[in-house]
Amino acid sequence: AQSVTQLGSHVSVSEGALVLLRCNYSSSVPPYLFWYVQYPNQGLQLLLKYTSAATLVKGINGFEAEFKKSETSFHLTKPSAHMSDAAEYFCAVSENTGFQKLVFGTGTRLLVSP
Amino acid sequence: DTGVSQDPRHKITKRGQNVTFRCDPISEHNRLYWYRQTLGQGPEFLTYFQNEAQLEKSRLLSDRFSAERPKGSFSTLEIQRTEQGDSAMYLCASSLIVGAYEQYFGPGTRLTVT
């Protein structure tokens, strides 16, 4: 069975500071990994995905993530936080076979202060 | 391409009533997924369609829940005899069968059972 652990239910940063949101996964088969962002009362928007190509993945809005197999990690980073980045972030894993249902972590709420 | 749409966006119902939600996927997407998200949690997989066939159901989907995708286009999710524990955000997503595998989410239907 697959699972995702997101360390830290809340992360607070100042505007302009580095954003680091942590995600560790467990999967018995090579995984696909995703980061989604959710604004209040909205659906999920895909930030970036890893599907066994380059281990450093660049996404929208300046976010990127690095797949590290040895650490079973897929941490999300952004060099400089903007106020508009304040939202809930979800890491998800799926198998690279079958119908690829997503298994989500519990989410990390990013708070950005001026 | 107008994205995934869901209707209604909000639904308040009394315990014991039946409710039905609709999801319209991105037009060329063959796969359609339903997820449920409770407060403070990540989305959890409920069920999946490939074209009109329902191919997988989670144990979360009790006998009171039924989903259809009659012509391989829109889908409906019905909950019979609603319970307070059914209060949640119900999210629909769609994807292609081949390619990048990312799932595109709708805005969700927030159900409140009183």
Short mmCIF file of C-alpha atoms in Angstrom, two decimals:
data_model
loop_
_atom_site.label_atom_id
_atom_site.label_comp_id
_atom_site.label_asym_id
_atom_site.label_seq_id
_atom_site.Cartn_x
_atom_site.Cartn_y
_atom_site.Cartn_z
CA ALA A 1 0.00 0.00 0.00
CA GLN A 2 1.10 3.51 -0.70
CA SER A 3 1.20 6.33 1.80
CA VAL A 4 2.38 9.91 2.15
CA THR A 5 3.62 11.73 5.23
CA GLN A 6 3.74 15.50 5.29
CA LEU A 7 5.78 16.81 8.21
CA GLY A 8 4.30 19.92 9.76
CA SER A 9 0.61 20.73 9.49
CA HIS A 10 1.50 24.44 9.47
CA VAL A 11 4.55 26.23 8.13
CA SER A 12 5.05 29.98 8.64
CA VAL A 13 7.46 32.08 6.59
CA SER A 14 8.04 35.75 5.97
CA GLU A 15 7.47 37.22 2.55
CA GLY A 16 10.67 36.77 0.54
CA ALA A 17 11.91 33.83 2.62
CA LEU A 18 12.58 30.30 1.42
CA VAL A 19 9.62 27.94 1.40
CA LEU A 20 10.27 24.28 2.25
CA LEU A 21 7.38 21.84 2.58
CA ARG A 22 8.32 18.27 3.38
CA CYS A 23 6.88 15.09 1.89
CA ASN A 24 7.96 11.49 2.40
CA TYR A 25 6.31 8.63 0.61
CA SER A 26 6.03 4.88 0.85
CA SER A 27 5.45 2.77 -2.23
CA SER A 28 6.18 -0.82 -3.16
CA VAL A 29 6.45 0.08 -6.84
CA PRO A 30 8.07 3.02 -8.61
CA PRO A 31 5.85 5.97 -7.81
CA TYR A 32 4.45 8.97 -9.51
CA LEU A 33 4.51 11.97 -7.16
CA PHE A 34 2.51 15.16 -7.22
CA TRP A 35 2.14 18.42 -5.35
CA TYR A 36 -1.24 20.15 -5.39
CA VAL A 37 -2.28 23.51 -3.93
CA GLN A 38 -5.73 24.27 -2.54
CA TYR A 39 -7.08 27.74 -1.83
CA PRO A 40 -10.03 28.12 0.57
CA ASN A 41 -13.26 26.56 -0.68
CA GLN A 42 -11.68 25.57 -3.98
CA GLY A 43 -10.54 22.40 -5.67
CA LEU A 44 -6.94 21.30 -6.07
CA GLN A 45 -4.56 22.79 -8.62
CA LEU A 46 -1.56 20.81 -9.80
CA LEU A 47 1.76 22.50 -9.01
CA LEU A 48 4.13 19.88 -10.38
CA LYS A 49 4.60 16.17 -10.95
CA TYR A 50 7.34 13.55 -11.01
CA THR A 51 6.82 10.68 -13.45
CA SER A 52 10.25 9.01 -13.55
CA ALA A 53 12.00 11.49 -15.81
CA ALA A 54 14.20 14.24 -14.33
CA THR A 55 14.50 14.07 -10.55
CA LEU A 56 14.36 17.86 -10.19
CA VAL A 57 10.94 18.99 -11.26
CA LYS A 58 9.92 22.58 -11.91
CA GLY A 59 6.31 23.63 -11.59
CA ILE A 60 4.13 26.67 -11.75
CA ASN A 61 4.50 29.84 -9.68
CA GLY A 62 8.22 29.28 -9.10
CA PHE A 63 7.87 26.03 -7.15
CA GLU A 64 10.13 23.04 -7.63
CA ALA A 65 10.62 19.64 -6.01
CA GLU A 66 13.36 17.03 -6.01
CA PHE A 67 12.71 13.29 -6.04
CA LYS A 68 15.20 11.47 -3.80
CA LYS A 69 14.69 7.73 -3.97
CA SER A 70 17.24 6.96 -1.25
CA GLU A 71 15.37 9.22 1.17
CA THR A 72 11.88 8.43 -0.19
CA SER A 73 11.30 12.17 -0.24
CA PHE A 74 9.75 14.73 -2.58
CA HIS A 75 10.09 18.06 -0.78
CA LEU A 76 8.59 21.23 -2.29
CA THR A 77 10.60 24.43 -2.35
CA LYS A 78 10.35 28.02 -3.54
CA PRO A 79 13.22 30.48 -3.17
CA SER A 80 11.12 33.51 -2.25
CA ALA A 81 7.63 33.39 -0.75
CA HIS A 82 4.86 35.71 -1.90
CA MET A 83 1.75 36.59 0.05
CA SER A 84 -0.28 34.88 -2.66
CA ASP A 85 1.42 31.54 -1.83
CA ALA A 86 -0.59 31.25 1.40
CA ALA A 87 -2.70 28.13 0.92
CA GLU A 88 -2.93 24.42 1.76
CA TYR A 89 -0.43 22.17 -0.01
CA PHE A 90 -0.93 18.45 -0.56
CA CYS A 91 1.62 15.86 -1.59
CA ALA A 92 0.22 12.80 -3.35
CA VAL A 93 1.54 9.50 -4.67
CA SER A 94 0.18 7.09 -7.23
CA GLU A 95 1.37 3.86 -8.77
CA ASN A 96 2.78 4.06 -12.28
CA THR A 97 0.50 1.22 -13.32
CA GLY A 98 -3.22 0.61 -13.22
CA PHE A 99 -5.63 3.46 -12.87
CA GLN A 100 -3.34 5.61 -10.76
CA LYS A 101 -5.58 6.64 -7.90
CA LEU A 102 -3.98 9.35 -5.82
CA VAL A 103 -3.10 8.82 -2.17
CA PHE A 104 -2.77 12.17 -0.42
CA GLY A 105 -0.99 13.37 2.66
CA THR A 106 -2.82 15.33 5.31
CA GLY A 107 -1.64 18.65 3.94
CA THR A 108 0.52 21.55 5.09
CA ARG A 109 -0.93 25.02 5.52
CA LEU A 110 1.55 27.68 4.43
CA LEU A 111 1.23 31.01 6.20
CA VAL A 112 3.09 34.01 4.74
CA SER A 113 3.59 37.13 6.84
CA PRO A 114 4.56 40.56 5.51
CA ASP B 1 -11.50 23.73 -22.43
CA THR B 2 -13.46 24.92 -19.43
CA GLY B 3 -11.99 22.51 -16.89
CA VAL B 4 -13.83 20.16 -14.56
CA SER B 5 -17.12 21.52 -13.26
CA GLN B 6 -19.23 20.35 -10.35
CA ASP B 7 -22.77 21.14 -9.34
CA PRO B 8 -23.95 22.21 -6.84
CA ARG B 9 -21.06 23.95 -5.11
CA HIS B 10 -22.78 23.77 -1.75
CA LYS B 11 -25.54 21.53 -0.44
CA ILE B 12 -27.18 21.61 2.99
CA THR B 13 -29.48 18.72 3.75
CA LYS B 14 -31.17 17.15 6.72
CA ARG B 15 -30.08 13.78 8.01
CA GLY B 16 -31.89 10.99 6.23
CA GLN B 17 -32.40 12.84 2.96
CA ASN B 18 -30.93 11.76 -0.37
CA VAL B 19 -28.56 14.01 -2.30
CA THR B 20 -27.06 13.84 -5.78
CA PHE B 21 -24.00 15.63 -7.11
CA ARG B 22 -22.93 16.08 -10.71
CA CYS B 23 -19.47 16.25 -12.25
CA ASP B 24 -18.64 17.29 -15.81
CA PRO B 25 -15.05 16.29 -16.68
CA ILE B 26 -12.76 17.81 -19.28
CA SER B 27 -14.32 16.70 -22.55
CA GLU B 28 -11.56 14.47 -23.92
CA HIS B 29 -10.75 12.80 -20.60
CA ASN B 30 -11.64 9.10 -20.37
CA ARG B 31 -11.00 8.68 -16.66
CA LEU B 32 -13.12 10.20 -13.91
CA TYR B 33 -12.48 9.98 -10.19
CA TRP B 34 -14.43 10.88 -7.06
CA TYR B 35 -12.68 11.81 -3.82
CA ARG B 36 -13.94 12.91 -0.42
CA GLN B 37 -12.16 15.48 1.74
CA THR B 38 -13.05 16.05 5.39
CA LEU B 39 -11.90 19.03 7.39
CA GLY B 40 -8.17 19.06 7.99
CA GLN B 41 -7.52 16.00 5.87
CA GLY B 42 -6.31 15.27 2.39
CA PRO B 43 -8.72 13.92 -0.21
CA GLU B 44 -9.51 10.20 -0.04
CA PHE B 45 -10.29 8.10 -3.10
CA LEU B 46 -13.90 6.91 -3.45
CA THR B 47 -14.36 5.51 -6.94
CA TYR B 48 -13.10 5.58 -10.52
CA PHE B 49 -14.57 5.30 -14.01
CA GLN B 50 -12.91 4.57 -17.30
CA ASN B 51 -15.38 5.75 -19.91
CA GLU B 52 -18.75 4.45 -18.62
CA ALA B 53 -17.37 1.52 -16.62
CA GLN B 54 -16.94 1.83 -12.87
CA LEU B 55 -13.73 -0.12 -12.33
CA GLU B 56 -12.80 0.48 -8.71
CA LYS B 57 -14.59 1.37 -5.48
CA SER B 58 -13.07 2.17 -2.12
CA ARG B 59 -14.19 0.54 1.09
CA LEU B 60 -15.17 4.09 2.07
CA LEU B 61 -18.01 3.85 -0.44
CA SER B 62 -20.76 2.28 1.66
CA ASP B 63 -23.96 0.81 0.24
CA ARG B 64 -25.60 4.21 0.66
CA PHE B 65 -23.30 5.65 -2.00
CA SER B 66 -23.75 5.05 -5.71
CA ALA B 67 -22.01 6.58 -8.68
CA GLU B 68 -22.77 6.47 -12.37
CA ARG B 69 -21.29 7.69 -15.60
CA PRO B 70 -23.96 6.60 -18.06
CA LYS B 71 -22.54 7.76 -21.38
CA GLY B 72 -18.92 8.11 -20.44
CA SER B 73 -19.27 11.85 -20.09
CA PHE B 74 -20.71 13.42 -16.91
CA SER B 75 -20.97 11.49 -13.66
CA THR B 76 -23.32 11.58 -10.70
CA LEU B 77 -22.68 10.63 -7.09
CA GLU B 78 -25.74 9.88 -4.99
CA ILE B 79 -25.83 9.50 -1.23
CA GLN B 80 -28.95 7.91 0.22
CA ARG B 81 -30.13 8.38 3.80
CA THR B 82 -27.45 10.93 4.57
CA GLU B 83 -25.71 10.89 7.95
CA GLN B 84 -23.83 13.67 9.72
CA GLY B 85 -20.62 11.80 9.03
CA ASP B 86 -21.18 12.33 5.32
CA SER B 87 -20.50 16.05 5.73
CA ALA B 88 -17.43 16.71 3.60
CA MET B 89 -16.15 18.22 0.37
CA TYR B 90 -16.76 15.87 -2.57
CA LEU B 91 -14.18 16.36 -5.29
CA CYS B 92 -14.27 15.13 -8.86
CA ALA B 93 -11.20 14.78 -11.06
CA SER B 94 -10.55 13.66 -14.61
CA SER B 95 -7.54 12.53 -16.59
CA LEU B 96 -6.44 10.99 -19.83
CA ILE B 97 -5.65 7.27 -20.02
CA VAL B 98 -2.23 7.83 -21.51
CA GLY B 99 0.25 10.63 -21.24
CA ALA B 100 1.14 12.66 -18.23
CA TYR B 101 -1.39 11.03 -15.89
CA GLU B 102 -2.13 14.17 -13.93
CA GLN B 103 -5.62 14.50 -12.57
CA TYR B 104 -7.47 17.78 -12.95
CA PHE B 105 -9.82 18.62 -10.12
CA GLY B 106 -13.12 20.44 -10.05
CA PRO B 107 -14.04 23.04 -7.41
CA GLY B 108 -15.85 20.46 -5.29
CA THR B 109 -19.29 20.17 -3.72
CA ARG B 110 -19.41 20.95 -0.02
CA LEU B 111 -22.07 18.85 1.71
CA THR B 112 -23.37 19.77 5.15
CA VAL B 113 -25.73 17.31 6.84
CA THR B 114 -27.69 18.81 9.73
#
